Amino acid sequence: MGPIVHHKQMMPQFANIRNKLINYKNIALGLFIFSIGLFKKVVIADSFAVWATNGFDNAEIYI
C-alpha cells in the first residue's frame, strides 16, 4: 500500500497471527535482493558516476 492509508485498512494485517511469525525464507530472500541492489549501486553506478559527472560538467561542449 502507498504511504497514505487509512488505519482501518492496515490494522487487520497487524492483528493476524500469521503475520507475527518469523519466516526465515522471506528474510533470506530480502537480504539476497538487497545485496544484489547494493552490488549494482556500488560497482555499476559508482563506476559510471565519474563519466556521468564529466559529461554533465562539459555539456556545452557536446551540444
mmCIF file with all atom_site columns, N, CA and C in Angstrom:
data_model
loop_
_atom_site.group_PDB
_atom_site.id
_atom_site.type_symbol
_atom_site.label_atom_id
_atom_site.label_alt_id
_atom_site.label_comp_id
_atom_site.label_asym_id
_atom_site.label_entity_id
_atom_site.label_seq_id
_atom_site.pdbx_PDB_ins_code
_atom_site.Cartn_x
_atom_site.Cartn_y
_atom_site.Cartn_z
_atom_site.occupancy
_atom_site.B_iso_or_equiv
_atom_site.pdbx_formal_charge
_atom_site.auth_seq_id
_atom_site.auth_comp_id
_atom_site.auth_asym_id
_atom_site.auth_atom_id
_atom_site.pdbx_PDB_model_num
ATOM 1   N N  . MET A 1 1  ? 0.841  -1.186  0.000   1.00 0.00 ? 1  MET A N  1
ATOM 2   C CA . MET A 1 1  ? 0.000  0.000   0.000   1.00 0.00 ? 1  MET A CA 1
ATOM 3   C C  . MET A 1 1  ? 0.881  1.243   0.000   1.00 0.00 ? 1  MET A C  1
ATOM 4   N N  . GLY A 1 2  ? 0.307  2.304   -0.434  1.00 0.00 ? 2  GLY A N  1
ATOM 5   C CA . GLY A 1 2  ? 1.046  3.550   -0.521  1.00 0.00 ? 2  GLY A CA 1
ATOM 6   C C  . GLY A 1 2  ? 1.312  4.167   0.834   1.00 0.00 ? 2  GLY A C  1
ATOM 7   N N  . PRO A 1 3  ? 1.941  5.321   0.843   1.00 0.00 ? 3  PRO A N  1
ATOM 8   C CA . PRO A 1 3  ? 2.291  5.960   2.115   1.00 0.00 ? 3  PRO A CA 1
ATOM 9   C C  . PRO A 1 3  ? 1.091  6.522   2.864   1.00 0.00 ? 3  PRO A C  1
ATOM 10  N N  . ILE A 1 4  ? -0.020 6.788   2.163   1.00 0.00 ? 4  ILE A N  1
ATOM 11  C CA . ILE A 1 4  ? -1.196 7.347   2.829   1.00 0.00 ? 4  ILE A CA 1
ATOM 12  C C  . ILE A 1 4  ? -2.305 6.303   2.781   1.00 0.00 ? 4  ILE A C  1
ATOM 13  N N  . VAL A 1 5  ? -2.520 5.640   3.905   1.00 0.00 ? 5  VAL A N  1
ATOM 14  C CA . VAL A 1 5  ? -3.522 4.595   4.001   1.00 0.00 ? 5  VAL A CA 1
ATOM 15  C C  . VAL A 1 5  ? -4.291 4.811   5.301   1.00 0.00 ? 5  VAL A C  1
ATOM 16  N N  . HIS A 1 6  ? -5.584 4.633   5.244   1.00 0.00 ? 6  HIS A N  1
ATOM 17  C CA . HIS A 1 6  ? -6.400 4.764   6.446   1.00 0.00 ? 6  HIS A CA 1
ATOM 18  C C  . HIS A 1 6  ? -6.110 3.597   7.385   1.00 0.00 ? 6  HIS A C  1
ATOM 19  N N  . HIS A 1 7  ? -6.109 3.864   8.683   1.00 0.00 ? 7  HIS A N  1
ATOM 20  C CA . HIS A 1 7  ? -5.729 2.828   9.644   1.00 0.00 ? 7  HIS A CA 1
ATOM 21  C C  . HIS A 1 7  ? -6.679 1.630   9.635   1.00 0.00 ? 7  HIS A C  1
ATOM 22  N N  . LYS A 1 8  ? -7.914 1.817   9.201   1.00 0.00 ? 8  LYS A N  1
ATOM 23  C CA . LYS A 1 8  ? -8.864 0.704   9.141   1.00 0.00 ? 8  LYS A CA 1
ATOM 24  C C  . LYS A 1 8  ? -8.429 -0.352  8.116   1.00 0.00 ? 8  LYS A C  1
ATOM 25  N N  . GLN A 1 9  ? -7.692 0.067   7.113   1.00 0.00 ? 9  GLN A N  1
ATOM 26  C CA . GLN A 1 9  ? -7.234 -0.874  6.097   1.00 0.00 ? 9  GLN A CA 1
ATOM 27  C C  . GLN A 1 9  ? -6.001 -1.651  6.555   1.00 0.00 ? 9  GLN A C  1
ATOM 28  N N  . MET A 1 10 ? -5.198 -1.071  7.429   1.00 0.00 ? 10 MET A N  1
ATOM 29  C CA . MET A 1 10 ? -3.943 -1.705  7.813   1.00 0.00 ? 10 MET A CA 1
ATOM 30  C C  . MET A 1 10 ? -4.006 -2.480  9.117   1.00 0.00 ? 10 MET A C  1
ATOM 31  N N  . MET A 1 11 ? -4.808 -2.082  10.053  1.00 0.00 ? 11 MET A N  1
ATOM 32  C CA . MET A 1 11 ? -4.811 -2.702  11.379  1.00 0.00 ? 11 MET A CA 1
ATOM 33  C C  . MET A 1 11 ? -5.160 -4.192  11.357  1.00 0.00 ? 11 MET A C  1
ATOM 34  N N  . PRO A 1 12 ? -6.054 -4.677  10.500  1.00 0.00 ? 12 PRO A N  1
ATOM 35  C CA . PRO A 1 12 ? -6.293 -6.125  10.467  1.00 0.00 ? 12 PRO A CA 1
ATOM 36  C C  . PRO A 1 12 ? -5.053 -6.933  10.089  1.00 0.00 ? 12 PRO A C  1
ATOM 37  N N  . GLN A 1 13 ? -4.163 -6.360  9.320   1.00 0.00 ? 13 GLN A N  1
ATOM 38  C CA . GLN A 1 13 ? -2.935 -7.063  8.970   1.00 0.00 ? 13 GLN A CA 1
ATOM 39  C C  . GLN A 1 13 ? -2.053 -7.274  10.192  1.00 0.00 ? 13 GLN A C  1
ATOM 40  N N  . PHE A 1 14 ? -2.028 -6.316  11.110  1.00 0.00 ? 14 PHE A N  1
ATOM 41  C CA . PHE A 1 14 ? -1.229 -6.454  12.320  1.00 0.00 ? 14 PHE A CA 1
ATOM 42  C C  . PHE A 1 14 ? -1.869 -7.421  13.304  1.00 0.00 ? 14 PHE A C  1
ATOM 43  N N  . ALA A 1 15 ? -3.178 -7.560  13.262  1.00 0.00 ? 15 ALA A N  1
ATOM 44  C CA . ALA A 1 15 ? -3.883 -8.446  14.183  1.00 0.00 ? 15 ALA A CA 1
ATOM 45  C C  . ALA A 1 15 ? -3.780 -9.914  13.771  1.00 0.00 ? 15 ALA A C  1
ATOM 46  N N  . ASN A 1 16 ? -3.486 -10.182 12.518  1.00 0.00 ? 16 ASN A N  1
ATOM 47  C CA . ASN A 1 16 ? -3.401 -11.547 12.023  1.00 0.00 ? 16 ASN A CA 1
ATOM 48  C C  . ASN A 1 16 ? -2.185 -12.246 12.633  1.00 0.00 ? 16 ASN A C  1
ATOM 49  N N  . ILE A 1 17 ? -2.385 -13.372 13.293  1.00 0.00 ? 17 ILE A N  1
ATOM 50  C CA . ILE A 1 17 ? -1.304 -14.092 13.978  1.00 0.00 ? 17 ILE A CA 1
ATOM 51  C C  . ILE A 1 17 ? -0.289 -14.637 12.981  1.00 0.00 ? 17 ILE A C  1
ATOM 52  N N  . ARG A 1 18 ? -0.714 -14.950 11.765  1.00 0.00 ? 18 ARG A N  1
ATOM 53  C CA . ARG A 1 18 ? 0.198  -15.486 10.765  1.00 0.00 ? 18 ARG A CA 1
ATOM 54  C C  . ARG A 1 18 ? 1.270  -14.470 10.368  1.00 0.00 ? 18 ARG A C  1
ATOM 55  N N  . ASN A 1 19 ? 0.969  -13.187 10.486  1.00 0.00 ? 19 ASN A N  1
ATOM 56  C CA . ASN A 1 19 ? 1.930  -12.145 10.139  1.00 0.00 ? 19 ASN A CA 1
ATOM 57  C C  . ASN A 1 19 ? 2.949  -11.898 11.245  1.00 0.00 ? 19 ASN A C  1
ATOM 58  N N  . LYS A 1 20 ? 2.751  -12.485 12.418  1.00 0.00 ? 20 LYS A N  1
ATOM 59  C CA . LYS A 1 20 ? 3.671  -12.285 13.540  1.00 0.00 ? 20 LYS A CA 1
ATOM 60  C C  . LYS A 1 20 ? 4.760  -13.349 13.590  1.00 0.00 ? 20 LYS A C  1
ATOM 61  N N  . LEU A 1 21 ? 4.646  -14.403 12.784  1.00 0.00 ? 21 LEU A N  1
ATOM 62  C CA . LEU A 1 21 ? 5.653  -15.453 12.768  1.00 0.00 ? 21 LEU A CA 1
ATOM 63  C C  . LEU A 1 21 ? 6.831  -15.032 11.892  1.00 0.00 ? 21 LEU A C  1
ATOM 64  N N  . ILE A 1 22 ? 8.023  -15.427 12.318  1.00 0.00 ? 22 ILE A N  1
ATOM 65  C CA . ILE A 1 22 ? 9.219  -15.104 11.554  1.00 0.00 ? 22 ILE A CA 1
ATOM 66  C C  . ILE A 1 22 ? 9.377  -16.131 10.440  1.00 0.00 ? 22 ILE A C  1
ATOM 67  N N  . ASN A 1 23 ? 9.455  -15.650 9.224   1.00 0.00 ? 23 ASN A N  1
ATOM 68  C CA . ASN A 1 23 ? 9.629  -16.507 8.069   1.00 0.00 ? 23 ASN A CA 1
ATOM 69  C C  . ASN A 1 23 ? 11.055 -16.300 7.548   1.00 0.00 ? 23 ASN A C  1
ATOM 70  N N  . TYR A 1 24 ? 11.925 -17.249 7.868   1.00 0.00 ? 24 TYR A N  1
ATOM 71  C CA . TYR A 1 24 ? 13.337 -17.105 7.520   1.00 0.00 ? 24 TYR A CA 1
ATOM 72  C C  . TYR A 1 24 ? 13.572 -17.156 6.011   1.00 0.00 ? 24 TYR A C  1
ATOM 73  N N  . LYS A 1 25 ? 12.690 -17.808 5.295   1.00 0.00 ? 25 LYS A N  1
ATOM 74  C CA . LYS A 1 25 ? 12.815 -17.832 3.840   1.00 0.00 ? 25 LYS A CA 1
ATOM 75  C C  . LYS A 1 25 ? 12.621 -16.426 3.268   1.00 0.00 ? 25 LYS A C  1
ATOM 76  N N  . ASN A 1 26 ? 11.644 -15.691 3.770   1.00 0.00 ? 26 ASN A N  1
ATOM 77  C CA . ASN A 1 26 ? 11.423 -14.316 3.313   1.00 0.00 ? 26 ASN A CA 1
ATOM 78  C C  . ASN A 1 26 ? 12.571 -13.402 3.719   1.00 0.00 ? 26 ASN A C  1
ATOM 79  N N  . ILE A 1 27 ? 13.128 -13.615 4.907   1.00 0.00 ? 27 ILE A N  1
ATOM 80  C CA . ILE A 1 27 ? 14.265 -12.801 5.349   1.00 0.00 ? 27 ILE A CA 1
ATOM 81  C C  . ILE A 1 27 ? 15.468 -13.053 4.458   1.00 0.00 ? 27 ILE A C  1
ATOM 82  N N  . ALA A 1 28 ? 15.736 -14.320 4.150   1.00 0.00 ? 28 ALA A N  1
ATOM 83  C CA . ALA A 1 28 ? 16.864 -14.654 3.280   1.00 0.00 ? 28 ALA A CA 1
ATOM 84  C C  . ALA A 1 28 ? 16.663 -14.083 1.877   1.00 0.00 ? 28 ALA A C  1
ATOM 85  N N  . LEU A 1 29 ? 15.447 -14.176 1.350   1.00 0.00 ? 29 LEU A N  1
ATOM 86  C CA . LEU A 1 29 ? 15.162 -13.623 0.033   1.00 0.00 ? 29 LEU A CA 1
ATOM 87  C C  . LEU A 1 29 ? 15.328 -12.104 0.032   1.00 0.00 ? 29 LEU A C  1
ATOM 88  N N  . GLY A 1 30 ? 14.854 -11.448 1.072   1.00 0.00 ? 30 GLY A N  1
ATOM 89  C CA . GLY A 1 30 ? 15.004 -9.992  1.167   1.00 0.00 ? 30 GLY A CA 1
ATOM 90  C C  . GLY A 1 30 ? 16.458 -9.563  1.239   1.00 0.00 ? 30 GLY A C  1
ATOM 91  N N  . LEU A 1 31 ? 17.263 -10.287 2.009   1.00 0.00 ? 31 LEU A N  1
ATOM 92  C CA . LEU A 1 31 ? 18.693 -9.969  2.097   1.00 0.00 ? 31 LEU A CA 1
ATOM 93  C C  . LEU A 1 31 ? 19.397 -10.215 0.764   1.00 0.00 ? 31 LEU A C  1
ATOM 94  N N  . PHE A 1 32 ? 18.977 -11.256 0.054   1.00 0.00 ? 32 PHE A N  1
ATOM 95  C CA . PHE A 1 32 ? 19.557 -11.544 -1.253  1.00 0.00 ? 32 PHE A CA 1
ATOM 96  C C  . PHE A 1 32 ? 19.246 -10.429 -2.247  1.00 0.00 ? 32 PHE A C  1
ATOM 97  N N  . ILE A 1 33 ? 17.996 -9.993  -2.300  1.00 0.00 ? 33 ILE A N  1
ATOM 98  C CA . ILE A 1 33 ? 17.607 -8.918  -3.219  1.00 0.00 ? 33 ILE A CA 1
ATOM 99  C C  . ILE A 1 33 ? 18.296 -7.618  -2.831  1.00 0.00 ? 33 ILE A C  1
ATOM 100 N N  . PHE A 1 34 ? 18.397 -7.354  -1.521  1.00 0.00 ? 34 PHE A N  1
ATOM 101 C CA . PHE A 1 34 ? 19.096 -6.156  -1.055  1.00 0.00 ? 34 PHE A CA 1
ATOM 102 C C  . PHE A 1 34 ? 20.563 -6.191  -1.465  1.00 0.00 ? 34 PHE A C  1
ATOM 103 N N  . SER A 1 35 ? 21.220 -7.358  -1.340  1.00 0.00 ? 35 SER A N  1
ATOM 104 C CA . SER A 1 35 ? 22.638 -7.450  -1.689  1.00 0.00 ? 35 SER A CA 1
ATOM 105 C C  . SER A 1 35 ? 22.854 -7.269  -3.191  1.00 0.00 ? 35 SER A C  1
ATOM 106 N N  . ILE A 1 36 ? 21.926 -7.747  -4.013  1.00 0.00 ? 36 ILE A N  1
ATOM 107 C CA . ILE A 1 36 ? 22.037 -7.520  -5.460  1.00 0.00 ? 36 ILE A CA 1
ATOM 108 C C  . ILE A 1 36 ? 21.942 -6.016  -5.756  1.00 0.00 ? 36 ILE A C  1
ATOM 109 N N  . GLY A 1 37 ? 21.000 -5.338  -5.131  1.00 0.00 ? 37 GLY A N  1
ATOM 110 C CA . GLY A 1 37 ? 20.860 -3.897  -5.339  1.00 0.00 ? 37 GLY A CA 1
ATOM 111 C C  . GLY A 1 37 ? 22.068 -3.123  -4.841  1.00 0.00 ? 37 GLY A C  1
ATOM 112 N N  . LEU A 1 38 ? 22.619 -3.540  -3.701  1.00 0.00 ? 38 LEU A N  1
ATOM 113 C CA . LEU A 1 38 ? 23.808 -2.876  -3.173  1.00 0.00 ? 38 LEU A CA 1
ATOM 114 C C  . LEU A 1 38 ? 24.996 -3.086  -4.102  1.00 0.00 ? 38 LEU A C  1
ATOM 115 N N  . PHE A 1 39 ? 25.151 -4.289  -4.623  1.00 0.00 ? 39 PHE A N  1
ATOM 116 C CA . PHE A 1 39 ? 26.227 -4.568  -5.576  1.00 0.00 ? 39 PHE A CA 1
ATOM 117 C C  . PHE A 1 39 ? 26.090 -3.690  -6.818  1.00 0.00 ? 39 PHE A C  1
ATOM 118 N N  . LYS A 1 40 ? 24.873 -3.592  -7.355  1.00 0.00 ? 40 LYS A N  1
ATOM 119 C CA . LYS A 1 40 ? 24.657 -2.778  -8.546  1.00 0.00 ? 40 LYS A CA 1
ATOM 120 C C  . LYS A 1 40 ? 24.970 -1.317  -8.286  1.00 0.00 ? 40 LYS A C  1
ATOM 121 N N  . LYS A 1 41 ? 24.634 -0.833  -7.101  1.00 0.00 ? 41 LYS A N  1
ATOM 122 C CA . LYS A 1 41 ? 24.893 0.563   -6.763  1.00 0.00 ? 41 LYS A CA 1
ATOM 123 C C  . LYS A 1 41 ? 26.387 0.804   -6.611  1.00 0.00 ? 41 LYS A C  1
ATOM 124 N N  . VAL A 1 42 ? 27.055 -0.052  -5.849  1.00 0.00 ? 42 VAL A N  1
ATOM 125 C CA . VAL A 1 42 ? 28.461 0.177   -5.545  1.00 0.00 ? 42 VAL A CA 1
ATOM 126 C C  . VAL A 1 42 ? 29.341 -0.051  -6.769  1.00 0.00 ? 42 VAL A C  1
ATOM 127 N N  . VAL A 1 43 ? 29.126 -1.142  -7.477  1.00 0.00 ? 43 VAL A N  1
ATOM 128 C CA . VAL A 1 43 ? 30.024 -1.490  -8.583  1.00 0.00 ? 43 VAL A CA 1
ATOM 129 C C  . VAL A 1 43 ? 29.650 -0.765  -9.867  1.00 0.00 ? 43 VAL A C  1
ATOM 130 N N  . ILE A 1 44 ? 28.384 -0.824  -10.244 1.00 0.00 ? 44 ILE A N  1
ATOM 131 C CA . ILE A 1 44 ? 27.994 -0.282  -11.552 1.00 0.00 ? 44 ILE A CA 1
ATOM 132 C C  . ILE A 1 44 ? 27.767 1.228   -11.489 1.00 0.00 ? 44 ILE A C  1
ATOM 133 N N  . ALA A 1 45 ? 26.898 1.653   -10.599 1.00 0.00 ? 45 ALA A N  1
ATOM 134 C CA . ALA A 1 45 ? 26.512 3.072   -10.573 1.00 0.00 ? 45 ALA A CA 1
ATOM 135 C C  . ALA A 1 45 ? 27.669 3.969   -10.179 1.00 0.00 ? 45 ALA A C  1
ATOM 136 N N  . ASP A 1 46 ? 28.431 3.580   -9.176  1.00 0.00 ? 46 ASP A N  1
ATOM 137 C CA . ASP A 1 46 ? 29.544 4.421   -8.754  1.00 0.00 ? 46 ASP A CA 1
ATOM 138 C C  . ASP A 1 46 ? 30.655 4.448   -9.802  1.00 0.00 ? 46 ASP A C  1
ATOM 139 N N  . SER A 1 47 ? 30.790 3.382   -10.579 1.00 0.00 ? 47 SER A N  1
ATOM 140 C CA . SER A 1 47 ? 31.793 3.375   -11.645 1.00 0.00 ? 47 SER A CA 1
ATOM 141 C C  . SER A 1 47 ? 31.406 4.336   -12.766 1.00 0.00 ? 47 SER A C  1
ATOM 142 N N  . PHE A 1 48 ? 30.148 4.350   -13.152 1.00 0.00 ? 48 PHE A N  1
ATOM 143 C CA . PHE A 1 48 ? 29.690 5.236   -14.226 1.00 0.00 ? 48 PHE A CA 1
ATOM 144 C C  . PHE A 1 48 ? 29.472 6.670   -13.749 1.00 0.00 ? 48 PHE A C  1
ATOM 145 N N  . ALA A 1 49 ? 29.446 6.897   -12.460 1.00 0.00 ? 49 ALA A N  1
ATOM 146 C CA . ALA A 1 49 ? 29.216 8.246   -11.944 1.00 0.00 ? 49 ALA A CA 1
ATOM 147 C C  . ALA A 1 49 ? 30.327 9.198   -12.361 1.00 0.00 ? 49 ALA A C  1
ATOM 148 N N  . VAL A 1 50 ? 31.543 8.707   -12.446 1.00 0.00 ? 50 VAL A N  1
ATOM 149 C CA . VAL A 1 50 ? 32.666 9.551   -12.857 1.00 0.00 ? 50 VAL A CA 1
ATOM 150 C C  . VAL A 1 50 ? 32.442 10.053  -14.278 1.00 0.00 ? 50 VAL A C  1
ATOM 151 N N  . TRP A 1 51 ? 32.058 9.162   -15.173 1.00 0.00 ? 51 TRP A N  1
ATOM 152 C CA . TRP A 1 51 ? 31.814 9.551   -16.561 1.00 0.00 ? 51 TRP A CA 1
ATOM 153 C C  . TRP A 1 51 ? 30.590 10.455  -16.680 1.00 0.00 ? 51 TRP A C  1
ATOM 154 N N  . ALA A 1 52 ? 29.552 10.161  -15.923 1.00 0.00 ? 52 ALA A N  1
ATOM 155 C CA . ALA A 1 52 ? 28.339 10.978  -15.986 1.00 0.00 ? 52 ALA A CA 1
ATOM 156 C C  . ALA A 1 52 ? 28.605 12.388  -15.477 1.00 0.00 ? 52 ALA A C  1
ATOM 157 N N  . THR A 1 53 ? 29.352 12.494  -14.401 1.00 0.00 ? 53 THR A N  1
ATOM 158 C CA . THR A 1 53 ? 29.681 13.815  -13.870 1.00 0.00 ? 53 THR A CA 1
ATOM 159 C C  . THR A 1 53 ? 30.494 14.607  -14.879 1.00 0.00 ? 53 THR A C  1
ATOM 160 N N  . ASN A 1 54 ? 31.447 13.954  -15.495 1.00 0.00 ? 54 ASN A N  1
ATOM 161 C CA . ASN A 1 54 ? 32.255 14.625  -16.518 1.00 0.00 ? 54 ASN A CA 1
ATOM 162 C C  . ASN A 1 54 ? 31.385 15.061  -17.690 1.00 0.00 ? 54 ASN A C  1
ATOM 163 N N  . GLY A 1 55 ? 30.459 14.228  -18.103 1.00 0.00 ? 55 GLY A N  1
ATOM 164 C CA . GLY A 1 55 ? 29.568 14.578  -19.203 1.00 0.00 ? 55 GLY A CA 1
ATOM 165 C C  . GLY A 1 55 ? 28.659 15.748  -18.878 1.00 0.00 ? 55 GLY A C  1
ATOM 166 N N  . PHE A 1 56 ? 28.122 15.783  -17.667 1.00 0.00 ? 56 PHE A N  1
ATOM 167 C CA . PHE A 1 56 ? 27.249 16.893  -17.288 1.00 0.00 ? 56 PHE A CA 1
ATOM 168 C C  . PHE A 1 56 ? 28.035 18.177  -17.063 1.00 0.00 ? 56 PHE A C  1
ATOM 169 N N  . ASP A 1 57 ? 29.274 18.066  -16.588 1.00 0.00 ? 57 ASP A N  1
ATOM 170 C CA . ASP A 1 57 ? 30.090 19.265  -16.382 1.00 0.00 ? 57 ASP A CA 1
ATOM 171 C C  . ASP A 1 57 ? 30.462 19.908  -17.713 1.00 0.00 ? 57 ASP A C  1
ATOM 172 N N  . ASN A 1 58 ? 30.634 19.106  -18.744 1.00 0.00 ? 58 ASN A N  1
ATOM 173 C CA . ASN A 1 58 ? 31.045 19.620  -20.041 1.00 0.00 ? 58 ASN A CA 1
ATOM 174 C C  . ASN A 1 58 ? 29.909 19.539  -21.066 1.00 0.00 ? 58 ASN A C  1
ATOM 175 N N  . ALA A 1 59 ? 28.698 19.759  -20.640 1.00 0.00 ? 59 ALA A N  1
ATOM 176 C CA . ALA A 1 59 ? 27.535 19.599  -21.519 1.00 0.00 ? 59 ALA A CA 1
ATOM 177 C C  . ALA A 1 59 ? 27.538 20.608  -22.662 1.00 0.00 ? 59 ALA A C  1
ATOM 178 N N  . GLU A 1 60 ? 28.043 21.817  -22.442 1.00 0.00 ? 60 GLU A N  1
ATOM 179 C CA . GLU A 1 60 ? 28.041 22.809  -23.500 1.00 0.00 ? 60 GLU A CA 1
ATOM 180 C C  . GLU A 1 60 ? 28.933 22.405  -24.657 1.00 0.00 ? 60 GLU A C  1
ATOM 181 N N  . ILE A 1 61 ? 29.984 21.701  -24.352 1.00 0.00 ? 61 ILE A N  1
ATOM 182 C CA . ILE A 1 61 ? 30.940 21.284  -25.402 1.00 0.00 ? 61 ILE A CA 1
ATOM 183 C C  . ILE A 1 61 ? 30.296 20.270  -26.336 1.00 0.00 ? 61 ILE A C  1
ATOM 184 N N  . TYR A 1 62 ? 29.483 19.354  -25.779 1.00 0.00 ? 62 TYR A N  1
ATOM 185 C CA . TYR A 1 62 ? 28.922 18.271  -26.549 1.00 0.00 ? 62 TYR A CA 1
ATOM 186 C C  . TYR A 1 62 ? 27.690 18.663  -27.360 1.00 0.00 ? 62 TYR A C  1
ATOM 187 N N  . ILE A 1 63 ? 27.148 19.838  -27.116 1.00 0.00 ? 63 ILE A N  1
ATOM 188 C CA . ILE A 1 63 ? 25.918 20.245  -27.809 1.00 0.00 ? 63 ILE A CA 1
ATOM 189 C C  . ILE A 1 63 ? 26.225 20.871  -29.139 1.00 0.00 ? 63 ILE A C  1
#
